[in-house]
Amino acid sequence: MGKLISVIFVVGILVAAVVLVVKLIGGAISLVSGLFHLILGLAVIVALAALVIWMFRYAAKHRK
């Protein structure tokens, strides 16, 4: 009976360890994905600002 409890306890610990590792890997992937989206968002904002600045400079140079 004691051996059965020990086996169940060890299996429970192993399952908990696997779940913890999977959650850590999932969290790391989520963090990297969030960072990638942040960088993409900033790049879009900078590109739009550069486009607007260029448009105003172009319009100022070609004013009649």
PDB file of N, CA, C and O in Angstrom:
ATOM      1  N   MET A   1       0.828  -1.202   0.000  1.00  0.00           N
ATOM      2  CA  MET A   1       0.000   0.000   0.000  1.00  0.00           C
ATOM      3  C   MET A   1       0.867   1.258   0.000  1.00  0.00           C
ATOM      4  O   MET A   1       0.549   2.207  -0.697  1.00  0.00           O
ATOM      5  N   GLY A   2       1.919   1.252   0.797  1.00  0.00           N
ATOM      6  CA  GLY A   2       2.814   2.404   0.859  1.00  0.00           C
ATOM      7  C   GLY A   2       3.544   2.635  -0.445  1.00  0.00           C
ATOM      8  O   GLY A   2       3.838   3.772  -0.816  1.00  0.00           O
ATOM      9  N   LYS A   3       3.857   1.528  -1.163  1.00  0.00           N
ATOM     10  CA  LYS A   3       4.542   1.651  -2.436  1.00  0.00           C
ATOM     11  C   LYS A   3       3.623   2.299  -3.476  1.00  0.00           C
ATOM     12  O   LYS A   3       4.065   3.130  -4.282  1.00  0.00           O
ATOM     13  N   LEU A   4       2.349   1.964  -3.448  1.00  0.00           N
ATOM     14  CA  LEU A   4       1.380   2.534  -4.376  1.00  0.00           C
ATOM     15  C   LEU A   4       1.237   4.039  -4.154  1.00  0.00           C
ATOM     16  O   LEU A   4       1.201   4.823  -5.114  1.00  0.00           O
ATOM     17  N   ILE A   5       1.205   4.446  -2.900  1.00  0.00           N
ATOM     18  CA  ILE A   5       1.109   5.879  -2.577  1.00  0.00           C
ATOM     19  C   ILE A   5       2.361   6.612  -3.049  1.00  0.00           C
ATOM     20  O   ILE A   5       2.276   7.717  -3.587  1.00  0.00           O
ATOM     21  N   SER A   6       3.506   5.986  -2.886  1.00  0.00           N
ATOM     22  CA  SER A   6       4.757   6.602  -3.343  1.00  0.00           C
ATOM     23  C   SER A   6       4.767   6.774  -4.858  1.00  0.00           C
ATOM     24  O   SER A   6       5.185   7.819  -5.370  1.00  0.00           O
ATOM     25  N   VAL A   7       4.313   5.764  -5.586  1.00  0.00           N
ATOM     26  CA  VAL A   7       4.274   5.838  -7.047  1.00  0.00           C
ATOM     27  C   VAL A   7       3.304   6.937  -7.485  1.00  0.00           C
ATOM     28  O   VAL A   7       3.612   7.732  -8.377  1.00  0.00           O
ATOM     29  N   ILE A   8       2.134   7.006  -6.880  1.00  0.00           N
ATOM     30  CA  ILE A   8       1.155   8.040  -7.208  1.00  0.00           C
ATOM     31  C   ILE A   8       1.729   9.427  -6.912  1.00  0.00           C
ATOM     32  O   ILE A   8       1.561  10.365  -7.701  1.00  0.00           O
ATOM     33  N   PHE A   9       2.433   9.564  -5.800  1.00  0.00           N
ATOM     34  CA  PHE A   9       3.040  10.838  -5.434  1.00  0.00           C
ATOM     35  C   PHE A   9       4.095  11.253  -6.455  1.00  0.00           C
ATOM     36  O   PHE A   9       4.137  12.404  -6.909  1.00  0.00           O
ATOM     37  N   VAL A  10       4.957  10.321  -6.873  1.00  0.00           N
ATOM     38  CA  VAL A  10       6.013  10.619  -7.841  1.00  0.00           C
ATOM     39  C   VAL A  10       5.411  10.973  -9.192  1.00  0.00           C
ATOM     40  O   VAL A  10       5.853  11.931  -9.861  1.00  0.00           O
ATOM     41  N   VAL A  11       4.377  10.236  -9.615  1.00  0.00           N
ATOM     42  CA  VAL A  11       3.725  10.539 -10.886  1.00  0.00           C
ATOM     43  C   VAL A  11       3.082  11.926 -10.817  1.00  0.00           C
ATOM     44  O   VAL A  11       3.150  12.704 -11.772  1.00  0.00           O
ATOM     45  N   GLY A  12       2.478  12.259  -9.697  1.00  0.00           N
ATOM     46  CA  GLY A  12       1.880  13.585  -9.525  1.00  0.00           C
ATOM     47  C   GLY A  12       2.923  14.683  -9.604  1.00  0.00           C
ATOM     48  O   GLY A  12       2.691  15.726 -10.239  1.00  0.00           O
ATOM     49  N   ILE A  13       4.063  14.483  -8.996  1.00  0.00           N
ATOM     50  CA  ILE A  13       5.160  15.453  -9.052  1.00  0.00           C
ATOM     51  C   ILE A  13       5.657  15.603 -10.487  1.00  0.00           C
ATOM     52  O   ILE A  13       5.907  16.728 -10.960  1.00  0.00           O
ATOM     53  N   LEU A  14       5.801  14.507 -11.220  1.00  0.00           N
ATOM     54  CA  LEU A  14       6.267  14.570 -12.603  1.00  0.00           C
ATOM     55  C   LEU A  14       5.259  15.310 -13.489  1.00  0.00           C
ATOM     56  O   LEU A  14       5.662  16.125 -14.331  1.00  0.00           O
ATOM     57  N   VAL A  15       3.979  15.039 -13.308  1.00  0.00           N
ATOM     58  CA  VAL A  15       2.953  15.724 -14.085  1.00  0.00           C
ATOM     59  C   VAL A  15       2.978  17.222 -13.773  1.00  0.00           C
ATOM     60  O   VAL A  15       2.897  18.061 -14.678  1.00  0.00           O
ATOM     61  N   ALA A  16       3.111  17.579 -12.503  1.00  0.00           N
ATOM     62  CA  ALA A  16       3.173  18.988 -12.116  1.00  0.00           C
ATOM     63  C   ALA A  16       4.405  19.659 -12.723  1.00  0.00           C
ATOM     64  O   ALA A  16       4.339  20.812 -13.179  1.00  0.00           O
ATOM     65  N   ALA A  17       5.531  18.965 -12.771  1.00  0.00           N
ATOM     66  CA  ALA A  17       6.748  19.522 -13.356  1.00  0.00           C
ATOM     67  C   ALA A  17       6.565  19.744 -14.860  1.00  0.00           C
ATOM     68  O   ALA A  17       6.979  20.786 -15.399  1.00  0.00           O
ATOM     69  N   VAL A  18       5.944  18.797 -15.551  1.00  0.00           N
ATOM     70  CA  VAL A  18       5.714  18.942 -16.992  1.00  0.00           C
ATOM     71  C   VAL A  18       4.769  20.117 -17.250  1.00  0.00           C
ATOM     72  O   VAL A  18       5.009  20.930 -18.152  1.00  0.00           O
ATOM     73  N   VAL A  19       3.715  20.242 -16.459  1.00  0.00           N
ATOM     74  CA  VAL A  19       2.779  21.354 -16.618  1.00  0.00           C
ATOM     75  C   VAL A  19       3.495  22.685 -16.380  1.00  0.00           C
ATOM     76  O   VAL A  19       3.297  23.655 -17.125  1.00  0.00           O
ATOM     77  N   LEU A  20       4.356  22.754 -15.369  1.00  0.00           N
ATOM     78  CA  LEU A  20       5.101  23.974 -15.083  1.00  0.00           C
ATOM     79  C   LEU A  20       6.022  24.348 -16.242  1.00  0.00           C
ATOM     80  O   LEU A  20       6.078  25.513 -16.653  1.00  0.00           O
ATOM     81  N   VAL A  21       6.719  23.371 -16.803  1.00  0.00           N
ATOM     82  CA  VAL A  21       7.624  23.633 -17.923  1.00  0.00           C
ATOM     83  C   VAL A  21       6.838  24.126 -19.138  1.00  0.00           C
ATOM     84  O   VAL A  21       7.246  25.084 -19.807  1.00  0.00           O
ATOM     85  N   VAL A  22       5.690  23.498 -19.424  1.00  0.00           N
ATOM     86  CA  VAL A  22       4.877  23.916 -20.561  1.00  0.00           C
ATOM     87  C   VAL A  22       4.366  25.335 -20.355  1.00  0.00           C
ATOM     88  O   VAL A  22       4.376  26.154 -21.280  1.00  0.00           O
ATOM     89  N   LYS A  23       3.939  25.668 -19.148  1.00  0.00           N
ATOM     90  CA  LYS A  23       3.463  27.027 -18.869  1.00  0.00           C
ATOM     91  C   LYS A  23       4.603  28.042 -18.981  1.00  0.00           C
ATOM     92  O   LYS A  23       4.390  29.147 -19.486  1.00  0.00           O
ATOM     93  N   LEU A  24       5.791  27.712 -18.531  1.00  0.00           N
ATOM     94  CA  LEU A  24       6.934  28.612 -18.658  1.00  0.00           C
ATOM     95  C   LEU A  24       7.295  28.851 -20.121  1.00  0.00           C
ATOM     96  O   LEU A  24       7.571  29.984 -20.526  1.00  0.00           O
ATOM     97  N   ILE A  25       7.293  27.787 -20.916  1.00  0.00           N
ATOM     98  CA  ILE A  25       7.602  27.937 -22.347  1.00  0.00           C
ATOM     99  C   ILE A  25       6.518  28.769 -23.025  1.00  0.00           C
ATOM    100  O   ILE A  25       6.820  29.661 -23.833  1.00  0.00           O
ATOM    101  N   GLY A  26       5.263  28.509 -22.700  1.00  0.00           N
ATOM    102  CA  GLY A  26       4.165  29.296 -23.266  1.00  0.00           C
ATOM    103  C   GLY A  26       4.264  30.762 -22.883  1.00  0.00           C
ATOM    104  O   GLY A  26       4.010  31.645 -23.702  1.00  0.00           O
ATOM    105  N   GLY A  27       4.633  31.050 -21.649  1.00  0.00           N
ATOM    106  CA  GLY A  27       4.810  32.432 -21.204  1.00  0.00           C
ATOM    107  C   GLY A  27       5.954  33.114 -21.917  1.00  0.00           C
ATOM    108  O   GLY A  27       5.854  34.289 -22.293  1.00  0.00           O
ATOM    109  N   ALA A  28       7.040  32.397 -22.136  1.00  0.00           N
ATOM    110  CA  ALA A  28       8.180  32.975 -22.852  1.00  0.00           C
ATOM    111  C   ALA A  28       7.806  33.279 -24.301  1.00  0.00           C
ATOM    112  O   ALA A  28       8.163  34.333 -24.831  1.00  0.00           O
ATOM    113  N   ILE A  29       7.070  32.378 -24.924  1.00  0.00           N
ATOM    114  CA  ILE A  29       6.636  32.616 -26.307  1.00  0.00           C
ATOM    115  C   ILE A  29       5.695  33.810 -26.358  1.00  0.00           C
ATOM    116  O   ILE A  29       5.784  34.657 -27.254  1.00  0.00           O
ATOM    117  N   SER A  30       4.808  33.912 -25.388  1.00  0.00           N
ATOM    118  CA  SER A  30       3.884  35.042 -25.330  1.00  0.00           C
ATOM    119  C   SER A  30       4.639  36.351 -25.146  1.00  0.00           C
ATOM    120  O   SER A  30       4.299  37.362 -25.760  1.00  0.00           O
ATOM    121  N   LEU A  31       5.655  36.345 -24.315  1.00  0.00           N
ATOM    122  CA  LEU A  31       6.460  37.537 -24.081  1.00  0.00           C
ATOM    123  C   LEU A  31       7.191  37.970 -25.351  1.00  0.00           C
ATOM    124  O   LEU A  31       7.197  39.153 -25.710  1.00  0.00           O
ATOM    125  N   VAL A  32       7.785  37.023 -26.052  1.00  0.00           N
ATOM    126  CA  VAL A  32       8.493  37.328 -27.298  1.00  0.00           C
ATOM    127  C   VAL A  32       7.507  37.844 -28.349  1.00  0.00           C
ATOM    128  O   VAL A  32       7.803  38.804 -29.074  1.00  0.00           O
ATOM    129  N   SER A  33       6.340  37.225 -28.406  1.00  0.00           N
ATOM    130  CA  SER A  33       5.315  37.669 -29.358  1.00  0.00           C
ATOM    131  C   SER A  33       4.863  39.092 -29.039  1.00  0.00           C
ATOM    132  O   SER A  33       4.703  39.916 -29.948  1.00  0.00           O
ATOM    133  N   GLY A  34       4.672  39.401 -27.780  1.00  0.00           N
ATOM    134  CA  GLY A  34       4.284  40.751 -27.384  1.00  0.00           C
ATOM    135  C   GLY A  34       5.354  41.774 -27.724  1.00  0.00           C
ATOM    136  O   GLY A  34       5.048  42.878 -28.187  1.00  0.00           O
ATOM    137  N   LEU A  35       6.600  41.413 -27.517  1.00  0.00           N
ATOM    138  CA  LEU A  35       7.706  42.308 -27.864  1.00  0.00           C
ATOM    139  C   LEU A  35       7.760  42.543 -29.373  1.00  0.00           C
ATOM    140  O   LEU A  35       7.971  43.668 -29.827  1.00  0.00           O
ATOM    141  N   PHE A  36       7.533  41.491 -30.144  1.00  0.00           N
ATOM    142  CA  PHE A  36       7.520  41.613 -31.605  1.00  0.00           C
ATOM    143  C   PHE A  36       6.397  42.551 -32.057  1.00  0.00           C
ATOM    144  O   PHE A  36       6.600  43.410 -32.912  1.00  0.00           O
ATOM    145  N   HIS A  37       5.218  42.405 -31.452  1.00  0.00           N
ATOM    146  CA  HIS A  37       4.105  43.277 -31.801  1.00  0.00           C
ATOM    147  C   HIS A  37       4.387  44.726 -31.397  1.00  0.00           C
ATOM    148  O   HIS A  37       3.993  45.658 -32.115  1.00  0.00           O
ATOM    149  N   LEU A  38       5.052  44.915 -30.280  1.00  0.00           N
ATOM    150  CA  LEU A  38       5.417  46.267 -29.861  1.00  0.00           C
ATOM    151  C   LEU A  38       6.362  46.901 -30.871  1.00  0.00           C
ATOM    152  O   LEU A  38       6.177  48.059 -31.273  1.00  0.00           O
ATOM    153  N   ILE A  39       7.364  46.168 -31.300  1.00  0.00           N
ATOM    154  CA  ILE A  39       8.328  46.691 -32.269  1.00  0.00           C
ATOM    155  C   ILE A  39       7.637  46.998 -33.594  1.00  0.00           C
ATOM    156  O   ILE A  39       7.884  48.045 -34.209  1.00  0.00           O
ATOM    157  N   LEU A  40       6.748  46.101 -34.038  1.00  0.00           N
ATOM    158  CA  LEU A  40       6.015  46.361 -35.282  1.00  0.00           C
ATOM    159  C   LEU A  40       5.141  47.603 -35.160  1.00  0.00           C
ATOM    160  O   LEU A  40       5.086  48.423 -36.082  1.00  0.00           O
ATOM    161  N   GLY A  41       4.460  47.760 -34.040  1.00  0.00           N
ATOM    162  CA  GLY A  41       3.616  48.931 -33.833  1.00  0.00           C
ATOM    163  C   GLY A  41       4.415  50.221 -33.853  1.00  0.00           C
ATOM    164  O   GLY A  41       4.004  51.208 -34.477  1.00  0.00           O
ATOM    165  N   LEU A  42       5.553  50.218 -33.182  1.00  0.00           N
ATOM    166  CA  LEU A  42       6.407  51.411 -33.178  1.00  0.00           C
ATOM    167  C   LEU A  42       6.932  51.719 -34.582  1.00  0.00           C
ATOM    168  O   LEU A  42       7.008  52.883 -34.976  1.00  0.00           O
ATOM    169  N   ALA A  43       7.279  50.679 -35.330  1.00  0.00           N
ATOM    170  CA  ALA A  43       7.772  50.892 -36.693  1.00  0.00           C
ATOM    171  C   ALA A  43       6.682  51.506 -37.568  1.00  0.00           C
ATOM    172  O   ALA A  43       6.969  52.404 -38.376  1.00  0.00           O
ATOM    173  N   VAL A  44       5.453  51.061 -37.405  1.00  0.00           N
ATOM    174  CA  VAL A  44       4.356  51.623 -38.195  1.00  0.00           C
ATOM    175  C   VAL A  44       4.132  53.088 -37.832  1.00  0.00           C
ATOM    176  O   VAL A  44       3.944  53.935 -38.710  1.00  0.00           O
ATOM    177  N   ILE A  45       4.165  53.402 -36.537  1.00  0.00           N
ATOM    178  CA  ILE A  45       3.970  54.791 -36.100  1.00  0.00           C
ATOM    179  C   ILE A  45       5.076  55.692 -36.643  1.00  0.00           C
ATOM    180  O   ILE A  45       4.814  56.789 -37.149  1.00  0.00           O
ATOM    181  N   VAL A  46       6.318  55.239 -36.570  1.00  0.00           N
ATOM    182  CA  VAL A  46       7.439  56.029 -37.091  1.00  0.00           C
ATOM    183  C   VAL A  46       7.318  56.203 -38.604  1.00  0.00           C
ATOM    184  O   VAL A  46       7.550  57.300 -39.129  1.00  0.00           O
ATOM    185  N   ALA A  47       6.926  55.149 -39.317  1.00  0.00           N
ATOM    186  CA  ALA A  47       6.778  55.248 -40.771  1.00  0.00           C
ATOM    187  C   ALA A  47       5.669  56.229 -41.137  1.00  0.00           C
ATOM    188  O   ALA A  47       5.825  57.031 -42.068  1.00  0.00           O
ATOM    189  N   LEU A  48       4.562  56.173 -40.418  1.00  0.00           N
ATOM    190  CA  LEU A  48       3.475  57.112 -40.712  1.00  0.00           C
ATOM    191  C   LEU A  48       3.880  58.549 -40.420  1.00  0.00           C
ATOM    192  O   LEU A  48       3.560  59.461 -41.196  1.00  0.00           O
ATOM    193  N   ALA A  49       4.593  58.765 -39.326  1.00  0.00           N
ATOM    194  CA  ALA A  49       5.052  60.114 -39.002  1.00  0.00           C
ATOM    195  C   ALA A  49       6.020  60.615 -40.070  1.00  0.00           C
ATOM    196  O   ALA A  49       5.940  61.774 -40.498  1.00  0.00           O
ATOM    197  N   ALA A  50       6.928  59.757 -40.519  1.00  0.00           N
ATOM    198  CA  ALA A  50       7.871  60.158 -41.567  1.00  0.00           C
ATOM    199  C   ALA A  50       7.134  60.481 -42.862  1.00  0.00           C
ATOM    200  O   ALA A  50       7.477  61.452 -43.558  1.00  0.00           O
ATOM    201  N   LEU A  51       6.114  59.711 -43.190  1.00  0.00           N
ATOM    202  CA  LEU A  51       5.336  59.969 -44.387  1.00  0.00           C
ATOM    203  C   LEU A  51       4.611  61.307 -44.311  1.00  0.00           C
ATOM    204  O   LEU A  51       4.623  62.083 -45.278  1.00  0.00           O
ATOM    205  N   VAL A  52       4.019  61.616 -43.187  1.00  0.00           N
ATOM    206  CA  VAL A  52       3.316  62.888 -43.022  1.00  0.00           C
ATOM    207  C   VAL A  52       4.293  64.059 -43.104  1.00  0.00           C
ATOM    208  O   VAL A  52       4.021  65.066 -43.777  1.00  0.00           O
ATOM    209  N   ILE A  53       5.441  63.941 -42.449  1.00  0.00           N
ATOM    210  CA  ILE A  53       6.450  65.009 -42.511  1.00  0.00           C
ATOM    211  C   ILE A  53       6.921  65.209 -43.949  1.00  0.00           C
ATOM    212  O   ILE A  53       7.027  66.338 -44.434  1.00  0.00           O
ATOM    213  N   TRP A  54       7.180  64.105 -44.671  1.00  0.00           N
ATOM    214  CA  TRP A  54       7.604  64.219 -46.058  1.00  0.00           C
ATOM    215  C   TRP A  54       6.522  64.887 -46.904  1.00  0.00           C
ATOM    216  O   TRP A  54       6.819  65.711 -47.770  1.00  0.00           O
ATOM    217  N   MET A  55       5.259  64.527 -46.677  1.00  0.00           N
ATOM    218  CA  MET A  55       4.170  65.124 -47.457  1.00  0.00           C
ATOM    219  C   MET A  55       4.096  66.633 -47.232  1.00  0.00           C
ATOM    220  O   MET A  55       3.923  67.402 -48.192  1.00  0.00           O
ATOM    221  N   PHE A  56       4.215  67.082 -45.997  1.00  0.00           N
ATOM    222  CA  PHE A  56       4.166  68.524 -45.734  1.00  0.00           C
ATOM    223  C   PHE A  56       5.366  69.250 -46.337  1.00  0.00           C
ATOM    224  O   PHE A  56       5.232  70.347 -46.877  1.00  0.00           O
ATOM    225  N   ARG A  57       6.553  68.658 -46.267  1.00  0.00           N
ATOM    226  CA  ARG A  57       7.729  69.284 -46.878  1.00  0.00           C
ATOM    227  C   ARG A  57       7.593  69.342 -48.394  1.00  0.00           C
ATOM    228  O   ARG A  57       7.942  70.343 -49.023  1.00  0.00           O
ATOM    229  N   TYR A  58       7.094  68.286 -48.982  1.00  0.00           N
ATOM    230  CA  TYR A  58       6.884  68.266 -50.427  1.00  0.00           C
ATOM    231  C   TYR A  58       5.882  69.317 -50.857  1.00  0.00           C
ATOM    232  O   TYR A  58       6.087  70.014 -51.840  1.00  0.00           O
ATOM    233  N   ALA A  59       4.794  69.426 -50.087  1.00  0.00           N
ATOM    234  CA  ALA A  59       3.766  70.420 -50.413  1.00  0.00           C
ATOM    235  C   ALA A  59       4.327  71.839 -50.255  1.00  0.00           C
ATOM    236  O   ALA A  59       3.991  72.739 -51.044  1.00  0.00           O
ATOM    237  N   ALA A  60       5.164  72.062 -49.257  1.00  0.00           N
ATOM    238  CA  ALA A  60       5.729  73.398 -49.049  1.00  0.00           C
ATOM    239  C   ALA A  60       6.684  73.770 -50.186  1.00  0.00           C
ATOM    240  O   ALA A  60       6.733  74.942 -50.609  1.00  0.00           O
ATOM    241  N   LYS A  61       7.431  72.825 -50.706  1.00  0.00           N
ATOM    242  CA  LYS A  61       8.375  73.096 -51.788  1.00  0.00           C
ATOM    243  C   LYS A  61       7.649  73.341 -53.106  1.00  0.00           C
ATOM    244  O   LYS A  61       8.129  74.108 -53.936  1.00  0.00           O
ATOM    245  N   HIS A  62       6.527  72.708 -53.309  1.00  0.00           N
ATOM    246  CA  HIS A  62       5.820  72.793 -54.593  1.00  0.00           C
ATOM    247  C   HIS A  62       4.583  73.686 -54.525  1.00  0.00           C
ATOM    248  O   HIS A  62       3.660  73.547 -55.310  1.00  0.00           O
ATOM    249  N   ARG A  63       4.585  74.620 -53.613  1.00  0.00           N
ATOM    250  CA  ARG A  63       3.466  75.550 -53.496  1.00  0.00           C
ATOM    251  C   ARG A  63       3.545  76.562 -54.639  1.00  0.00           C
ATOM    252  O   ARG A  63       4.603  77.070 -54.950  1.00  0.00           O
ATOM    253  N   LYS A  64       2.393  76.881 -55.222  1.00  0.00           N
ATOM    254  CA  LYS A  64       2.393  77.830 -56.342  1.00  0.00           C
ATOM    255  C   LYS A  64       1.911  79.175 -55.921  1.00  0.00           C
ATOM    256  O   LYS A  64       1.134  79.444 -55.133  1.00  0.00           O
TER     257      LYS A  64
END
